[in-house]
Amino acid sequence: MGAVEYRPGLEGVIATETAISYLDVDHEEIVVRGYNLLDLARQRTYVDVVGLLVNGQLPTEAERAALEQQLLAVADVPAEIWQILRLLPREMDAMDRLRTAVSALGGWDQAANSADPEQDRQSGFRVIAQSATIVANLIRVAEGGEPLLPDRRRSYPENFLWMIVGRDPDPAEVRAFDQTLIAYAEHELPNSTFAARVIASTLADLYGALTGAVASLKGRLHGGANEAVMEMLLEAGDEDGLERLIREKLARKERIMGFGHRVYMRRMDPRAQLLKETLAALVAQKGDPEGEKLVRMCQRGEDVMRAEKGLFPNLDYYAAPVYWVLGIPIELYTPIFFAARTAGLVAHVVEQHAHNRLFRPRVLYTGPRGLKP
């Protein structure tokens, strides 16, 4: 092997071509099939973004309405999936239960073993819808209750949030939740998307690729960060407490969850700015004193980290308090991340199967040689 450059964590390595999305750090823009993700979040709905990602073009109003009905029509989950989830230990991590359910879903898809891009797309819509139903009911079923089944009279985001919280959300809550789904929907090639593409590159099926993505997303260096952020905010209690906690963690050289990003090295994640605005608007609309305190806490933490480390918030830092104000249990924050990201993952599996090349990197060997048995 000739001279090669070793990049730990594959940092800066171009691993694939894609027409799905790109993080343009220089222009502080997340490009999704030609559109700025923040423009989509402010002007469109999550269902629009699903259509854009999976079908490759932004739907018209009529097409969006048809797609929303299509998703709601296939959102019911086979009864056997609930039976499987009931057999799992309650103390099992929610992402592990979700991983099991996503894998099992393939058993009720007659085309599950296909690596055909068009079949991926059709199965993908089903998984997008059913993953939301599963995520919304993870706690309810684990505690012995019956799942709250989809209500097709509601919009997709309203139905999803309604199944989670078990009450009628108001329009401002639905809009805030919808914006979080868009923010999480697609983000180029993070660990979970890379894992899905690596698995798909063997011509493994969509369900296998998505199962691997769930496993990847569980980690606190990836999807699990949003839960860690909320736990930190609750531990701190107030603005002074958060500043004190952050400074103590920094003194111990501990990682502060919700700050920094492999791509956004010295800039704020554009999605964090979006959800910062979403949080402020939601709290103002609700007139919630606890929510107002969270807004102040988050700003104090942001100020401290910028001054001390030159680091900026990532998406998880502001997604966590949005979910808290909406009344969503912390245990579901990362599963919701997956449910939202399923649209992007499906798009990547479709693209991988359409233009496939097996991923097979090499290593920089550092072990001994010449040993005799």
Coordinates of C-alpha atoms in Angstrom, one line a residue:
M1 CA 0.0 0.0 0.0
G2 CA 1.3 3.4 -0.9
A3 CA 1.4 6.4 1.4
V4 CA -2.0 7.3 2.8
E5 CA -3.3 10.0 5.2
Y6 CA -4.9 8.7 8.3
R7 CA -7.9 10.7 9.4
P8 CA -9.2 9.5 12.8
G9 CA -13.0 9.4 12.8
L10 CA -12.9 9.9 9.0
E11 CA -12.8 13.6 9.7
G12 CA -12.9 15.5 6.4
V13 CA -13.0 12.3 4.3
I14 CA -15.4 12.4 1.3
A15 CA -17.1 9.0 1.5
T16 CA -19.8 9.2 -1.1
E17 CA -21.6 11.4 -3.7
T18 CA -25.1 12.5 -2.9
A19 CA -27.8 14.7 -4.3
I20 CA -29.7 14.7 -1.1
S21 CA -28.1 17.3 1.2
Y22 CA -24.9 19.2 2.0
L23 CA -23.7 21.3 4.9
D24 CA -22.4 24.5 3.4
V25 CA -20.5 25.8 6.5
D26 CA -19.0 28.8 4.7
H27 CA -22.5 30.1 3.9
E28 CA -24.1 28.7 7.1
E29 CA -26.6 26.8 5.1
I30 CA -28.0 23.3 5.2
V31 CA -28.9 22.5 1.6
V32 CA -31.6 19.8 1.1
R33 CA -32.1 19.0 -2.5
G34 CA -31.4 22.6 -3.4
Y35 CA -33.4 24.2 -0.7
N36 CA -32.2 25.9 2.5
L37 CA -33.5 23.7 5.4
L38 CA -34.3 26.7 7.5
D39 CA -36.5 28.1 4.7
L40 CA -38.3 24.8 4.6
A41 CA -38.8 24.8 8.3
R42 CA -40.2 28.3 8.3
Q43 CA -42.4 28.1 5.3
R44 CA -43.3 24.4 4.8
T45 CA -44.3 21.3 6.8
Y46 CA -42.5 18.1 7.7
V47 CA -44.7 16.2 5.2
D48 CA -43.4 18.6 2.5
V49 CA -39.9 17.7 3.5
V50 CA -40.7 13.9 3.4
G51 CA -41.9 14.3 -0.1
L52 CA -38.8 16.3 -1.1
L53 CA -36.4 13.8 0.5
V54 CA -38.1 10.5 -0.7
N55 CA -39.6 11.6 -4.0
G56 CA -36.9 14.1 -4.9
Q57 CA -39.1 17.2 -5.4
L58 CA -41.1 19.5 -3.2
P59 CA -44.8 18.6 -3.5
T60 CA -47.5 20.9 -4.5
E61 CA -50.2 21.7 -2.0
A62 CA -52.4 18.9 -3.5
E63 CA -49.5 16.5 -3.6
R64 CA -48.7 17.3 0.1
A65 CA -52.2 16.7 1.1
A66 CA -52.2 13.3 -0.7
L67 CA -48.9 12.3 0.8
E68 CA -50.1 13.2 4.3
Q69 CA -53.2 11.0 3.8
Q70 CA -50.9 8.2 2.4
L71 CA -48.7 8.4 5.5
L72 CA -51.7 8.4 7.9
A73 CA -53.2 5.5 6.0
V74 CA -50.2 3.2 6.6
A75 CA -49.4 4.4 10.2
D76 CA -51.1 1.5 11.9
V77 CA -48.5 -0.9 13.3
P78 CA -49.0 -4.7 13.2
A79 CA -50.5 -6.0 16.5
E80 CA -47.5 -8.4 16.8
I81 CA -45.1 -5.5 17.1
W82 CA -46.9 -4.4 20.3
Q83 CA -46.7 -8.0 21.6
I84 CA -43.0 -8.0 20.9
L85 CA -42.5 -4.7 22.7
R86 CA -44.5 -6.0 25.8
L87 CA -42.0 -8.9 26.1
L88 CA -39.1 -6.5 26.5
P89 CA -37.9 -5.4 29.9
R90 CA -39.3 -2.0 31.0
E91 CA -35.8 -0.9 32.1
M92 CA -34.5 -1.6 28.6
D93 CA -33.4 1.7 26.9
A94 CA -36.1 3.2 24.7
M95 CA -33.8 3.2 21.7
D96 CA -33.1 -0.5 22.2
R97 CA -36.8 -1.2 22.2
L98 CA -37.2 0.9 19.1
R99 CA -34.3 -0.9 17.4
T100 CA -36.1 -4.2 18.0
A101 CA -39.4 -2.9 16.7
V102 CA -37.9 -1.4 13.5
S103 CA -36.1 -4.7 12.8
A104 CA -39.3 -6.7 13.4
L105 CA -41.3 -4.4 11.1
G106 CA -39.5 -6.0 8.1
G107 CA -41.3 -9.3 8.9
W108 CA -44.7 -7.7 7.9
D109 CA -43.4 -6.2 4.6
Q110 CA -43.5 -8.8 1.8
A111 CA -40.8 -6.8 -0.1
A112 CA -38.6 -6.5 2.9
N113 CA -35.6 -8.3 1.3
S114 CA -35.6 -6.1 -1.8
A115 CA -32.7 -3.8 -2.6
D116 CA -34.7 -2.1 -5.3
P117 CA -34.8 1.7 -5.1
E118 CA -38.4 2.0 -6.0
Q119 CA -39.5 -0.6 -3.5
D120 CA -37.3 1.1 -0.9
R121 CA -39.3 4.2 -1.6
Q122 CA -42.6 2.5 -1.1
S123 CA -41.6 0.6 2.0
G124 CA -40.0 3.8 3.2
F125 CA -43.2 5.7 3.4
R126 CA -44.6 2.9 5.5
V127 CA -41.6 2.9 7.9
I128 CA -41.7 6.7 8.2
A129 CA -45.4 6.6 9.3
Q130 CA -45.1 3.4 11.5
S131 CA -41.9 4.6 13.3
A132 CA -43.8 7.6 14.5
T133 CA -46.6 5.4 15.9
I134 CA -44.1 3.1 17.6
V135 CA -42.1 6.0 19.1
A136 CA -45.2 7.7 20.4
N137 CA -46.3 4.5 22.2
L138 CA -43.0 3.2 23.5
I139 CA -43.6 4.3 27.1
R140 CA -47.3 3.5 27.1
V141 CA -46.8 -0.1 25.9
A142 CA -43.8 -0.7 28.2
E143 CA -46.0 0.3 31.2
G144 CA -48.6 -2.2 30.2
G145 CA -51.1 0.2 28.5
E146 CA -52.7 -0.1 25.1
P147 CA -51.2 2.0 22.3
L148 CA -52.9 5.1 21.2
L149 CA -53.6 4.5 17.5
P150 CA -53.3 7.1 14.7
D151 CA -56.2 9.5 14.2
R152 CA -56.4 10.1 10.5
R153 CA -58.5 13.2 11.0
R154 CA -55.5 15.1 12.3
S155 CA -52.4 16.3 10.4
Y156 CA -49.3 14.2 10.5
P157 CA -47.4 16.3 13.1
E158 CA -50.6 16.9 15.2
N159 CA -51.3 13.1 15.2
F160 CA -47.7 12.3 16.2
L161 CA -47.7 14.8 19.0
W162 CA -51.2 13.8 20.1
M163 CA -50.2 10.2 20.4
I164 CA -47.2 11.1 22.5
V165 CA -48.8 13.5 25.0
G166 CA -52.3 12.0 25.0
R167 CA -54.1 15.4 24.8
D168 CA -55.2 17.8 22.0
P169 CA -52.2 20.0 21.2
D170 CA -52.9 23.6 20.2
P171 CA -51.8 25.0 16.8
A172 CA -48.7 26.7 18.2
E173 CA -47.5 23.4 19.8
V174 CA -48.1 21.5 16.6
R175 CA -46.1 24.1 14.6
A176 CA -43.2 24.0 17.1
F177 CA -43.2 20.2 17.0
D178 CA -43.3 20.2 13.2
Q179 CA -40.3 22.5 13.1
T180 CA -38.3 20.1 15.3
L181 CA -39.2 17.2 12.9
I182 CA -37.9 19.3 9.9
A183 CA -34.8 20.2 11.8
Y184 CA -34.0 16.6 12.5
A185 CA -35.1 15.2 9.1
E186 CA -31.8 15.3 7.2
H187 CA -28.2 16.3 7.9
E188 CA -25.9 15.0 5.2
L189 CA -23.7 12.1 6.5
P190 CA -23.6 11.8 10.3
N191 CA -22.8 8.5 11.9
S192 CA -26.3 7.0 11.7
T193 CA -26.7 7.9 8.0
F194 CA -23.3 6.6 7.2
A195 CA -24.1 3.4 9.1
A196 CA -27.3 3.0 7.1
R197 CA -25.4 3.5 3.8
V198 CA -22.6 1.1 4.7
I199 CA -25.2 -1.6 5.5
A200 CA -27.2 -0.8 2.3
S201 CA -24.0 -1.0 0.3
T202 CA -24.0 -4.8 0.9
L203 CA -27.4 -4.8 -0.8
A204 CA -28.9 -5.5 2.6
D205 CA -32.6 -4.3 2.8
L206 CA -34.0 -1.0 4.0
Y207 CA -35.0 -2.5 7.4
G208 CA -31.5 -3.7 8.1
A209 CA -30.1 -0.3 7.2
L210 CA -32.6 1.5 9.5
T211 CA -32.0 -0.9 12.3
G212 CA -28.3 -0.1 12.2
A213 CA -29.1 3.6 12.1
V214 CA -31.1 3.3 15.3
A215 CA -28.2 1.5 17.1
S216 CA -25.9 4.3 16.0
L217 CA -28.3 7.1 16.9
K218 CA -28.6 5.9 20.5
G219 CA -25.1 7.1 21.5
R220 CA -24.8 10.4 23.5
L221 CA -22.2 11.6 21.0
H222 CA -25.0 11.5 18.4
G223 CA -28.7 11.3 18.9
G224 CA -28.7 10.8 22.7
A225 CA -27.3 14.3 23.3
N226 CA -30.8 15.9 23.4
E227 CA -31.7 13.8 26.5
A228 CA -28.4 14.7 28.2
V229 CA -29.0 18.4 27.6
M230 CA -32.4 18.3 29.3
E231 CA -31.0 16.3 32.2
M232 CA -28.3 19.0 32.6
L233 CA -30.9 21.8 32.6
L234 CA -33.0 20.0 35.2
E235 CA -29.9 19.3 37.4
A236 CA -28.9 23.0 37.2
G237 CA -32.3 24.3 38.2
D238 CA -31.8 27.9 37.2
E239 CA -29.5 30.3 35.4
D240 CA -26.9 30.6 38.1
G241 CA -27.0 26.9 38.7
L242 CA -26.4 26.2 35.0
E243 CA -23.4 28.5 34.9
R244 CA -22.0 26.9 38.0
L245 CA -22.6 23.4 36.7
I246 CA -20.9 24.2 33.3
R247 CA -17.9 25.8 35.0
E248 CA -17.5 22.8 37.3
K249 CA -17.7 20.4 34.3
L250 CA -15.2 22.4 32.4
A251 CA -12.8 22.4 35.3
R252 CA -13.1 18.6 35.3
K253 CA -12.6 18.6 31.5
E254 CA -16.0 17.0 31.0
R255 CA -17.9 17.3 27.7
I256 CA -20.8 19.7 27.8
M257 CA -23.6 18.1 25.9
G258 CA -25.4 20.3 23.3
F259 CA -22.3 22.3 22.3
G260 CA -19.8 21.8 19.5
H261 CA -20.2 19.8 16.3
R262 CA -17.7 18.0 14.0
V263 CA -18.8 20.1 11.1
Y264 CA -19.8 23.4 12.7
M265 CA -16.5 23.8 14.4
R266 CA -16.6 27.5 15.3
R267 CA -20.1 28.5 14.2
M268 CA -23.6 28.0 15.5
D269 CA -25.5 25.1 14.0
P270 CA -28.2 26.8 11.9
R271 CA -30.8 24.4 13.2
A272 CA -30.0 25.5 16.8
Q273 CA -30.7 29.1 15.8
L274 CA -34.0 27.9 14.3
L275 CA -35.1 26.1 17.4
K276 CA -33.9 28.9 19.6
E277 CA -36.5 31.0 17.8
T278 CA -39.0 28.2 18.0
L279 CA -38.5 27.9 21.8
A280 CA -38.9 31.6 22.4
A281 CA -42.1 31.8 20.3
L282 CA -43.6 28.7 21.9
V283 CA -42.9 30.0 25.4
A284 CA -44.3 33.4 24.6
Q285 CA -47.5 32.0 23.2
K286 CA -48.0 29.7 26.2
G287 CA -47.1 32.4 28.8
D288 CA -45.3 29.7 30.7
P289 CA -43.0 30.9 33.6
E290 CA -41.1 27.7 33.7
G291 CA -40.5 27.9 29.9
E292 CA -39.4 31.5 30.3
K293 CA -36.8 30.3 32.9
L294 CA -35.6 27.7 30.4
V295 CA -35.1 30.4 27.7
R296 CA -33.0 32.4 30.2
M297 CA -31.0 29.3 31.3
C298 CA -30.2 28.3 27.7
Q299 CA -29.0 31.8 26.9
R300 CA -26.8 31.9 30.0
G301 CA -25.3 28.5 29.1
E302 CA -24.7 29.7 25.5
D303 CA -23.0 32.8 26.7
V304 CA -20.7 30.9 29.1
M305 CA -19.6 28.3 26.5
R306 CA -18.9 31.0 23.9
A307 CA -16.8 33.0 26.3
E308 CA -14.9 30.0 27.9
K309 CA -14.5 27.6 25.0
G310 CA -15.5 29.4 21.8
L311 CA -18.2 26.8 21.3
F312 CA -21.7 27.2 20.0
P313 CA -24.9 25.3 20.6
N314 CA -25.9 22.4 18.3
L315 CA -29.4 21.3 17.5
D316 CA -29.9 19.2 20.6
Y317 CA -29.3 22.2 22.9
Y318 CA -32.5 23.9 21.9
A319 CA -34.5 20.8 20.8
A320 CA -34.5 19.5 24.4
P321 CA -36.3 22.5 26.0
V322 CA -38.8 22.7 23.1
Y323 CA -39.7 19.1 23.8
W324 CA -39.9 19.7 27.6
V325 CA -42.3 22.7 27.1
L326 CA -44.4 20.5 24.9
G327 CA -44.7 18.0 27.7
I328 CA -42.8 15.2 26.0
P329 CA -41.0 12.7 28.3
I330 CA -37.2 12.8 28.1
E331 CA -37.1 9.1 27.4
L332 CA -38.6 9.8 24.0
Y333 CA -36.3 12.7 22.8
T334 CA -33.9 10.4 20.9
P335 CA -36.6 8.1 19.5
I336 CA -38.3 11.2 18.1
F337 CA -35.0 12.2 16.5
F338 CA -35.0 8.8 14.7
A339 CA -38.7 9.1 13.7
A340 CA -38.0 12.5 12.1
R341 CA -34.7 11.3 10.5
T342 CA -36.3 8.2 9.0
A343 CA -37.2 10.3 6.0
G344 CA -33.6 11.3 5.3
L345 CA -32.4 7.7 6.0
V346 CA -34.9 6.3 3.5
A347 CA -33.7 8.8 0.9
H348 CA -30.1 7.7 1.5
V349 CA -30.9 4.0 1.2
V350 CA -32.7 4.6 -2.0
E351 CA -29.8 6.6 -3.4
Q352 CA -27.3 3.9 -2.2
H353 CA -29.1 1.1 -3.8
A354 CA -29.6 3.1 -7.0
H355 CA -25.8 3.9 -7.4
N356 CA -24.2 1.3 -5.3
R357 CA -20.6 0.6 -4.5
L358 CA -19.7 -1.6 -1.5
F359 CA -17.9 0.3 1.3
R360 CA -14.6 -1.4 2.1
P361 CA -12.1 0.9 3.7
R362 CA -8.6 -0.1 4.8
V363 CA -6.8 0.4 8.1
L364 CA -3.5 1.8 9.5
Y365 CA -2.1 -1.2 11.2
T366 CA -0.3 -0.6 14.5
G367 CA 0.1 -4.1 15.8
P368 CA 3.1 -6.4 15.9
R369 CA 4.5 -8.4 12.9
G370 CA 6.7 -11.4 12.5
L371 CA 5.4 -13.4 15.5
K372 CA 5.8 -17.2 15.3
P373 CA 3.1 -19.6 16.5

